[in-house]
PDB file of C-alpha atoms in Angstrom:
ATOM      1  CA  MET A 209      90.402 118.194  92.151  1.00  0.00           C
ATOM      2  CA  THR A 210      87.686 120.759  91.541  1.00  0.00           C
ATOM      3  CA  ASN A 211      86.907 123.140  94.382  1.00  0.00           C
ATOM      4  CA  LYS A 212      83.748 121.177  95.174  1.00  0.00           C
ATOM      5  CA  ASN A 213      85.667 117.871  95.357  1.00  0.00           C
ATOM      6  CA  ALA A 214      88.381 119.504  97.475  1.00  0.00           C
ATOM      7  CA  HIS A 215      85.684 120.769  99.905  1.00  0.00           C
ATOM      8  CA  VAL A 216      84.089 117.294 100.116  1.00  0.00           C
ATOM      9  CA  GLY A 217      87.530 115.720 100.656  1.00  0.00           C
ATOM     10  CA  LYS A 218      88.400 118.138 103.487  1.00  0.00           C
ATOM     11  CA  ASN A 219      85.076 117.396 105.205  1.00  0.00           C
ATOM     12  CA  HIS A 220      85.789 113.678 105.160  1.00  0.00           C
ATOM     13  CA  GLU A 221      89.321 114.239 106.456  1.00  0.00           C
ATOM     14  CA  ARG A 222      87.726 116.094 109.396  1.00  0.00           C
ATOM     15  CA  ILE A 223      85.262 113.254 109.914  1.00  0.00           C
ATOM     16  CA  PHE A 224      88.174 110.774 110.112  1.00  0.00           C
ATOM     17  CA  ALA A 225      90.082 112.983 112.531  1.00  0.00           C
ATOM     18  CA  ASP A 226      87.024 113.406 114.774  1.00  0.00           C
ATOM     19  CA  GLU A 227      86.078 109.716 114.725  1.00  0.00           C
ATOM     20  CA  VAL A 228      89.595 108.569 115.616  1.00  0.00           C
ATOM     21  CA  GLN A 229      89.600 110.903 118.623  1.00  0.00           C
ATOM     22  CA  LYS A 230      86.195 109.579 119.718  1.00  0.00           C
ATOM     23  CA  ASN A 231      87.214 105.893 119.423  1.00  0.00           C
ATOM     24  CA  PRO A 232      90.104 105.063 121.807  1.00  0.00           C
ATOM     25  CA  GLN A 233      90.152 101.417 120.658  1.00  0.00           C
ATOM     26  CA  THR A 234      90.934 102.578 117.131  1.00  0.00           C
ATOM     27  CA  ILE A 235      94.293 104.076 118.042  1.00  0.00           C
ATOM     28  CA  LYS A 236      95.164 100.906 120.032  1.00  0.00           C
ATOM     29  CA  ASP A 237      94.341  98.802 116.961  1.00  0.00           C
ATOM     30  CA  ILE A 238      96.472 101.059 114.746  1.00  0.00           C
ATOM     31  CA  VAL A 239      99.517 101.067 117.070  1.00  0.00           C
ATOM     32  CA  SER A 240      99.323  97.315 117.718  1.00  0.00           C
ATOM     33  CA  SER A 241      99.359  96.648 113.970  1.00  0.00           C
ATOM     34  CA  PHE A 242     102.810  98.272 113.787  1.00  0.00           C
ATOM     35  CA  THR A 243     104.358  97.148 117.086  1.00  0.00           C
ATOM     36  CA  PRO A 244     103.707  94.632 119.905  1.00  0.00           C
ATOM     37  CA  GLN A 245     104.935  97.224 122.413  1.00  0.00           C
ATOM     38  CA  VAL A 246     101.538  98.719 123.247  1.00  0.00           C
ATOM     39  CA  PRO A 247     100.809  99.775 126.838  1.00  0.00           C
ATOM     40  CA  LYS A 248      97.673  98.138 128.255  1.00  0.00           C
ATOM     41  CA  ARG A 249      96.726 101.442 129.847  1.00  0.00           C
ATOM     42  CA  GLY A 250      97.385 105.047 129.079  1.00  0.00           C
ATOM     43  CA  LEU A 251      97.660 104.926 125.288  1.00  0.00           C
ATOM     44  CA  ARG A 252      95.600 107.742 123.866  1.00  0.00           C
ATOM     45  CA  ILE A 253      95.507 110.318 121.141  1.00  0.00           C
ATOM     46  CA  LYS A 254      97.663 113.327 121.967  1.00  0.00           C
ATOM     47  CA  ILE A 255      96.746 115.359 118.921  1.00  0.00           C
ATOM     48  CA  VAL A 256      95.080 114.948 115.525  1.00  0.00           C
ATOM     49  CA  GLU A 257      95.853 117.595 112.956  1.00  0.00           C
ATOM     50  CA  LEU A 258      94.499 118.177 109.441  1.00  0.00           C
ATOM     51  CA  GLU A 259      97.459 118.259 107.096  1.00  0.00           C
ATOM     52  CA  GLY A 260      97.832 118.280 103.300  1.00  0.00           C
ATOM     53  CA  GLN A 261      98.215 122.031 103.070  1.00  0.00           C
ATOM     54  CA  HIS A 262     101.285 122.124 100.862  1.00  0.00           C
ATOM     55  CA  GLY A 263     100.854 119.098  98.550  1.00  0.00           C
ATOM     56  CA  GLU A 264     101.679 116.498 101.234  1.00  0.00           C
ATOM     57  CA  LYS A 265      99.964 113.108 100.992  1.00  0.00           C
ATOM     58  CA  SER A 266      99.286 113.024 104.718  1.00  0.00           C
ATOM     59  CA  ASP A 267      95.835 114.541 104.997  1.00  0.00           C
ATOM     60  CA  VAL A 268      95.635 113.845 108.734  1.00  0.00           C
ATOM     61  CA  PHE A 269      98.448 113.458 111.263  1.00  0.00           C
ATOM     62  CA  ILE A 270      97.943 111.431 114.472  1.00  0.00           C
ATOM     63  CA  ARG A 271     100.270 111.895 117.436  1.00  0.00           C
ATOM     64  CA  THR A 272      99.804 109.593 120.493  1.00  0.00           C
ATOM     65  CA  THR A 273     101.144 109.351 123.968  1.00  0.00           C
ATOM     66  CA  GLY A 274     104.124 107.053 123.918  1.00  0.00           C
ATOM     67  CA  GLY A 275     105.527 108.690 120.796  1.00  0.00           C
ATOM     68  CA  HIS A 276     103.551 106.808 118.101  1.00  0.00           C
ATOM     69  CA  ASN A 277     103.045 109.151 115.119  1.00  0.00           C
ATOM     70  CA  TYR A 278     101.160 108.350 111.906  1.00  0.00           C
ATOM     71  CA  GLY A 279     100.326 110.297 108.793  1.00  0.00           C
ATOM     72  CA  ALA A 280      97.162 109.208 106.982  1.00  0.00           C
ATOM     73  CA  ASN A 281      96.301 109.525 103.291  1.00  0.00           C
ATOM     74  CA  VAL A 282      92.501 109.804 103.265  1.00  0.00           C
ATOM     75  CA  LYS A 283      90.239 109.069 100.277  1.00  0.00           C
ATOM     76  CA  SER A 284      86.457 109.239 100.314  1.00  0.00           C
ATOM     77  CA  PHE A 285      84.135 107.735  97.725  1.00  0.00           C
ATOM     78  CA  LYS A 286      80.652 106.525  96.879  1.00  0.00           C
ATOM     79  CA  GLY A 287      79.624 103.464  94.886  1.00  0.00           C
ATOM     80  CA  ALA A 288      82.458 101.718  93.071  1.00  0.00           C
ATOM     81  CA  GLY A 289      84.893 104.585  93.644  1.00  0.00           C
ATOM     82  CA  PHE A 290      87.358 106.061  91.152  1.00  0.00           C
ATOM     83  CA  ASN A 291      89.633 108.677  92.788  1.00  0.00           C
ATOM     84  CA  GLN A 292      92.463 110.870  91.553  1.00  0.00           C
ATOM     85  CA  VAL A 293      95.584 110.230  93.567  1.00  0.00           C
ATOM     86  CA  THR A 294      97.885 112.671  91.770  1.00  0.00           C
ATOM     87  CA  ARG A 295      98.147 114.931  88.742  1.00  0.00           C
ATOM     88  CA  MET A 296     101.057 116.644  87.054  1.00  0.00           C
ATOM     89  CA  LYS A 297     101.974 118.601  83.972  1.00  0.00           C
ATOM     90  CA  ILE A 298     103.538 116.370  81.345  1.00  0.00           C
ATOM     91  CA  ASP A 299     106.982 117.864  81.765  1.00  0.00           C
ATOM     92  CA  ASN A 300     106.846 117.421  85.527  1.00  0.00           C
ATOM     93  CA  PHE A 301     105.715 113.816  85.136  1.00  0.00           C
ATOM     94  CA  VAL A 302     108.583 113.050  82.740  1.00  0.00           C
ATOM     95  CA  GLU A 303     111.128 114.660  85.027  1.00  0.00           C
ATOM     96  CA  GLN A 304     109.788 113.135  88.242  1.00  0.00           C
ATOM     97  CA  PHE A 305     110.075 109.578  86.892  1.00  0.00           C
ATOM     98  CA  SER A 306     113.111 110.095  84.628  1.00  0.00           C
ATOM     99  CA  LEU A 307     111.284 109.193  81.446  1.00  0.00           C
ATOM    100  CA  SER A 308     112.767 109.596  77.965  1.00  0.00           C
ATOM    101  CA  GLU A 309     112.481 112.472  75.532  1.00  0.00           C
ATOM    102  CA  LYS A 310     110.807 110.057  73.114  1.00  0.00           C
ATOM    103  CA  PHE A 311     108.076 109.400  75.701  1.00  0.00           C
ATOM    104  CA  ARG A 312     107.703 113.137  76.401  1.00  0.00           C
ATOM    105  CA  ASN A 313     107.171 113.900  72.731  1.00  0.00           C
ATOM    106  CA  ILE A 314     104.770 111.028  72.121  1.00  0.00           C
ATOM    107  CA  ILE A 315     102.618 111.897  75.143  1.00  0.00           C
ATOM    108  CA  LYS A 316     102.523 115.578  74.243  1.00  0.00           C
ATOM    109  CA  ASN A 317     101.397 114.803  70.702  1.00  0.00           C
ATOM    110  CA  LEU A 318      98.797 112.285  71.855  1.00  0.00           C
ATOM    111  CA  THR A 319      97.470 114.683  74.521  1.00  0.00           C
ATOM    112  CA  LEU A 320      97.081 117.538  72.014  1.00  0.00           C
ATOM    113  CA  ALA A 321      95.382 115.186  69.547  1.00  0.00           C
ATOM    114  CA  LYS A 322      92.854 114.158  72.177  1.00  0.00           C
ATOM    115  CA  ALA A 323      92.345 117.772  73.267  1.00  0.00           C
ATOM    116  CA  LYS A 324      91.339 118.517  69.641  1.00  0.00           C
ATOM    117  CA  ASN A 325      89.144 115.429  69.327  1.00  0.00           C
ATOM    118  CA  SER A 326      87.747 114.120  72.632  1.00  0.00           C
ATOM    119  CA  ARG A 327      86.402 110.968  70.915  1.00  0.00           C
ATOM    120  CA  GLN A 328      89.902 109.843  70.022  1.00  0.00           C
ATOM    121  CA  ASN A 329      91.752 107.474  72.368  1.00  0.00           C
ATOM    122  CA  TRP A 330      94.476 109.131  74.411  1.00  0.00           C
ATOM    123  CA  ILE A 331      96.994 106.280  73.855  1.00  0.00           C
ATOM    124  CA  THR A 332      96.452 105.098  70.279  1.00  0.00           C
ATOM    125  CA  ALA A 333      97.319 101.566  69.084  1.00  0.00           C
ATOM    126  CA  GLU A 334     100.253 102.936  67.081  1.00  0.00           C
ATOM    127  CA  TYR A 335     102.083 103.990  70.226  1.00  0.00           C
ATOM    128  CA  ALA A 336     100.753 101.510  72.810  1.00  0.00           C
ATOM    129  CA  ASP A 337     103.802  99.217  72.752  1.00  0.00           C
ATOM    130  CA  ASP A 338     106.257 102.075  73.096  1.00  0.00           C
ATOM    131  CA  ILE A 339     104.334 103.541  76.026  1.00  0.00           C
ATOM    132  CA  VAL A 340     104.025 100.188  77.826  1.00  0.00           C
ATOM    133  CA  GLN A 341     107.735  99.459  77.367  1.00  0.00           C
ATOM    134  CA  GLU A 342     108.663 102.852  78.842  1.00  0.00           C
ATOM    135  CA  ILE A 343     106.240 102.772  81.782  1.00  0.00           C
ATOM    136  CA  ASN A 344     106.573  99.137  82.794  1.00  0.00           C
ATOM    137  CA  PRO A 345     109.815  99.499  84.809  1.00  0.00           C
ATOM    138  CA  LYS A 346     108.477 102.752  86.365  1.00  0.00           C
ATOM    139  CA  ALA A 347     104.959 101.577  87.220  1.00  0.00           C
ATOM    140  CA  PHE A 348     105.454 100.864  90.891  1.00  0.00           C
ATOM    141  CA  GLU A 349     107.507 104.001  91.365  1.00  0.00           C
ATOM    142  CA  ILE A 350     104.601 106.029  89.921  1.00  0.00           C
ATOM    143  CA  ILE A 351     102.077 104.288  92.193  1.00  0.00           C
ATOM    144  CA  LYS A 352     104.314 104.705  95.228  1.00  0.00           C
ATOM    145  CA  TYR A 353     104.938 108.388  94.675  1.00  0.00           C
ATOM    146  CA  SER A 354     101.242 108.986  94.001  1.00  0.00           C
ATOM    147  CA  LEU A 355     100.359 107.567  97.410  1.00  0.00           C
ATOM    148  CA  LEU A 356     103.392 108.621  99.471  1.00  0.00           C
ATOM    149  CA  GLY A 357     104.601 111.894  97.969  1.00  0.00           C
ATOM    150  CA  ASP A 358     107.610 113.149  99.887  1.00  0.00           C
ATOM    151  CA  ASP A 359     106.110 112.903 103.390  1.00  0.00           C
ATOM    152  CA  GLU A 360     105.312 109.129 103.195  1.00  0.00           C
ATOM    153  CA  PRO A 361     102.181 108.595 105.342  1.00  0.00           C
ATOM    154  CA  GLU A 362     102.000 105.297 107.234  1.00  0.00           C
ATOM    155  CA  LEU A 363      98.221 104.858 106.982  1.00  0.00           C
ATOM    156  CA  PHE A 364      95.803 104.664 104.062  1.00  0.00           C
ATOM    157  CA  VAL A 365      92.179 105.452 104.913  1.00  0.00           C
ATOM    158  CA  LEU A 366      89.098 104.829 102.759  1.00  0.00           C
ATOM    159  CA  ILE A 367      85.802 106.459 103.710  1.00  0.00           C
ATOM    160  CA  LYS A 368      82.795 104.949 101.961  1.00  0.00           C
ATOM    161  CA  SER A 369      80.484 107.869 102.447  1.00  0.00           C
ATOM    162  CA  ASP A 370      77.299 106.157 101.213  1.00  0.00           C
ATOM    163  CA  SER A 371      77.620 103.436 103.880  1.00  0.00           C
ATOM    164  CA  LYS A 372      79.402 105.691 106.440  1.00  0.00           C
ATOM    165  CA  ILE A 373      82.261 103.273 107.086  1.00  0.00           C
ATOM    166  CA  ILE A 374      85.887 104.308 107.621  1.00  0.00           C
ATOM    167  CA  SER A 375      88.425 101.576 106.765  1.00  0.00           C
ATOM    168  CA  ILE A 376      92.028 101.969 107.955  1.00  0.00           C
ATOM    169  CA  PHE A 377      94.947 100.153 106.300  1.00  0.00           C
ATOM    170  CA  GLN A 378      98.672  99.991 106.688  1.00  0.00           C
ATOM    171  CA  MET A 379     100.167 101.826 103.718  1.00  0.00           C
ATOM    172  CA  GLU A 380     102.998  99.287 103.553  1.00  0.00           C
ATOM    173  CA  GLU A 381     100.560  96.451 103.068  1.00  0.00           C
ATOM    174  CA  LEU A 382      98.756  98.346 100.297  1.00  0.00           C
ATOM    175  CA  LEU A 383     102.028  98.999  98.533  1.00  0.00           C
ATOM    176  CA  ARG A 384     103.045  95.321  98.727  1.00  0.00           C
ATOM    177  CA  TYR A 385      99.796  94.309  97.074  1.00  0.00           C
ATOM    178  CA  LEU A 386     100.103  96.967  94.366  1.00  0.00           C
ATOM    179  CA  GLU A 387     103.673  96.040  93.548  1.00  0.00           C
ATOM    180  CA  GLN A 388     102.806  92.349  93.200  1.00  0.00           C
ATOM    181  CA  SER A 389      99.880  93.110  90.890  1.00  0.00           C
ATOM    182  CA  ILE A 390     101.724  95.323  88.338  1.00  0.00           C
ATOM    183  CA  ASN A 391     100.458  94.535  84.825  1.00  0.00           C
ATOM    184  CA  VAL A 392     101.029  97.510  82.485  1.00  0.00           C
ATOM    185  CA  GLN A 393      98.819  97.582  79.419  1.00  0.00           C
ATOM    186  CA  VAL A 394      96.811  99.970  77.244  1.00  0.00           C
ATOM    187  CA  THR A 395      93.095  99.275  77.211  1.00  0.00           C
ATOM    188  CA  PRO A 396      90.967  99.288  74.013  1.00  0.00           C
ATOM    189  CA  ARG A 397      89.803 102.754  75.108  1.00  0.00           C
ATOM    190  CA  GLY A 398      93.330 104.126  75.261  1.00  0.00           C
ATOM    191  CA  VAL A 399      93.758 104.209  79.037  1.00  0.00           C
ATOM    192  CA  LEU A 400      97.148 103.192  80.445  1.00  0.00           C
ATOM    193  CA  MET A 401      96.627 100.602  83.172  1.00  0.00           C
ATOM    194  CA  LEU A 402      99.385  99.971  85.771  1.00  0.00           C
ATOM    195  CA  ASN A 403      97.428  97.149  87.425  1.00  0.00           C
ATOM    196  CA  GLU A 404      93.807  96.407  88.083  1.00  0.00           C
ATOM    197  CA  CYS A 405      93.494  99.274  90.577  1.00  0.00           C
ATOM    198  CA  PHE A 406      95.695 102.048  89.130  1.00  0.00           C
ATOM    199  CA  SER A 407      95.569 103.821  85.758  1.00  0.00           C
ATOM    200  CA  ILE A 408      97.037 106.867  84.019  1.00  0.00           C
ATOM    201  CA  GLN A 409      95.032 109.065  81.722  1.00  0.00           C
ATOM    202  CA  LYS A 410      94.750 112.594  80.364  1.00  0.00           C
ATOM    203  CA  LYS A 411      93.049 114.748  83.018  1.00  0.00           C
ATOM    204  CA  GLY A 412      90.226 116.060  80.828  1.00  0.00           C
ATOM    205  CA  GLY A 413      87.513 118.450  81.850  1.00  0.00           C
ATOM    206  CA  ASN A 414      86.480 121.669  80.170  1.00  0.00           C
ATOM    207  CA  GLY A 415      88.537 123.890  82.481  1.00  0.00           C
ATOM    208  CA  LYS A 416      86.269 126.853  81.800  1.00  0.00           C
ATOM    209  CA  HIS A 417      88.151 128.955  84.332  1.00  0.00           C
ATOM    210  CA  ASP A 418      91.558 128.050  82.882  1.00  0.00           C
ATOM    211  CA  LYS A 419      93.328 130.993  81.256  1.00  0.00           C
ATOM    212  CA  TYR A 420      94.863 128.762  78.571  1.00  0.00           C
ATOM    213  CA  SER A 421      93.172 127.297  75.516  1.00  0.00           C
ATOM    214  CA  LYS A 422      92.189 123.620  75.808  1.00  0.00           C
ATOM    215  CA  HIS A 423      94.541 123.029  72.903  1.00  0.00           C
ATOM    216  CA  ASP A 424      97.450 124.381  74.958  1.00  0.00           C
ATOM    217  CA  LEU A 425      99.549 121.885  76.973  1.00  0.00           C
ATOM    218  CA  ARG A 426      99.538 124.383  79.861  1.00  0.00           C
ATOM    219  CA  HIS A 427      95.727 123.912  80.191  1.00  0.00           C
ATOM    220  CA  GLY A 428      94.852 121.891  83.342  1.00  0.00           C
ATOM    221  CA  GLY A 429      92.833 119.429  81.294  1.00  0.00           C
ATOM    222  CA  ASN A 430      96.042 118.357  79.547  1.00  0.00           C
ATOM    223  CA  ASN A 431      97.746 117.258  82.763  1.00  0.00           C
ATOM    224  CA  ILE A 432      98.566 113.612  83.382  1.00  0.00           C
ATOM    225  CA  GLN A 433      96.308 112.075  86.036  1.00  0.00           C
ATOM    226  CA  VAL A 434      96.872 108.959  88.094  1.00  0.00           C
ATOM    227  CA  LYS A 435      93.630 107.367  89.286  1.00  0.00           C
ATOM    228  CA  MET A 436      92.704 104.564  91.649  1.00  0.00           C
ATOM    229  CA  LYS A 437      89.716 102.221  91.876  1.00  0.00           C
ATOM    230  CA  THR A 438      89.104 102.816  95.566  1.00  0.00           C
ATOM    231  CA  GLY A 439      86.256 100.334  95.929  1.00  0.00           C
ATOM    232  CA  LEU A 440      88.366  97.573  94.494  1.00  0.00           C
ATOM    233  CA  ILE A 441      91.164  98.319  96.993  1.00  0.00           C
ATOM    234  CA  LEU A 442      88.580  97.923  99.760  1.00  0.00           C
ATOM    235  CA  LYS A 443      87.758  94.420  98.503  1.00  0.00           C
ATOM    236  CA  LYS A 444      91.375  93.298  98.023  1.00  0.00           C
ATOM    237  CA  LEU A 445      93.037  94.301 101.328  1.00  0.00           C
ATOM    238  CA  ASN A 446      92.649  93.340 104.969  1.00  0.00           C
ATOM    239  CA  ARG A 447      92.110  96.451 107.041  1.00  0.00           C
ATOM    240  CA  ILE A 448      93.541  97.217 110.473  1.00  0.00           C
ATOM    241  CA  THR A 449      90.155  98.297 111.725  1.00  0.00           C
ATOM    242  CA  ALA A 450      86.940 100.044 110.731  1.00  0.00           C
ATOM    243  CA  ILE A 451      84.740 102.755 112.216  1.00  0.00           C
ATOM    244  CA  SER A 452      81.055 103.286 111.540  1.00  0.00           C
ATOM    245  CA  TYR A 453      80.013 106.892 111.877  1.00  0.00           C
TER     246      TYR A 453
END
């Protein structure tokens, strides 16, 4: 994210943390969605912490009386919503998901070609079948890691800032839906779709503060970016609960 987007994201994480603390019914709804063993009295927030300081996917951590602990991956958006969920250098992406050297070489060449000519598709028709064949068995793993990272938050939170509504979901339910809807394909515009909600593309951006040339694979604009249609997720899933703020 840019510094501006990171600042906006952190503000919305704080809004979620504050609103959960102000709404005792919310934590009861969350806990009861995971377990029937919810005390009728005495269940309350013990602590809410802002996390995500070292690349974790849990932006907020909720600790309750009774030992119920939940990490929350928080995304905020306006309008239809199209959020970055992770980004990596090409080599890191290949290594993280155990992709082939052939894939590495193709993606590097395609990325450099698009860096030199922004009007060109990232994934060209010539290589579309090879890319789809390679990514298809890895698609859900890519989605899962993009949402869970290594710390594996239990909650997924969407904040629609233009309507001021916080929607809270079970991460497990979101992952079930995303796994069932895998449909890897390259669009006519050269974007690699994993399903209707998740896509992979070249990061892009002018990176005017980047010390590397935009034609250098080390330039941030040549990273691989996984993106999510947040507004579509909101329409597809049943939420645990919602908070208006």
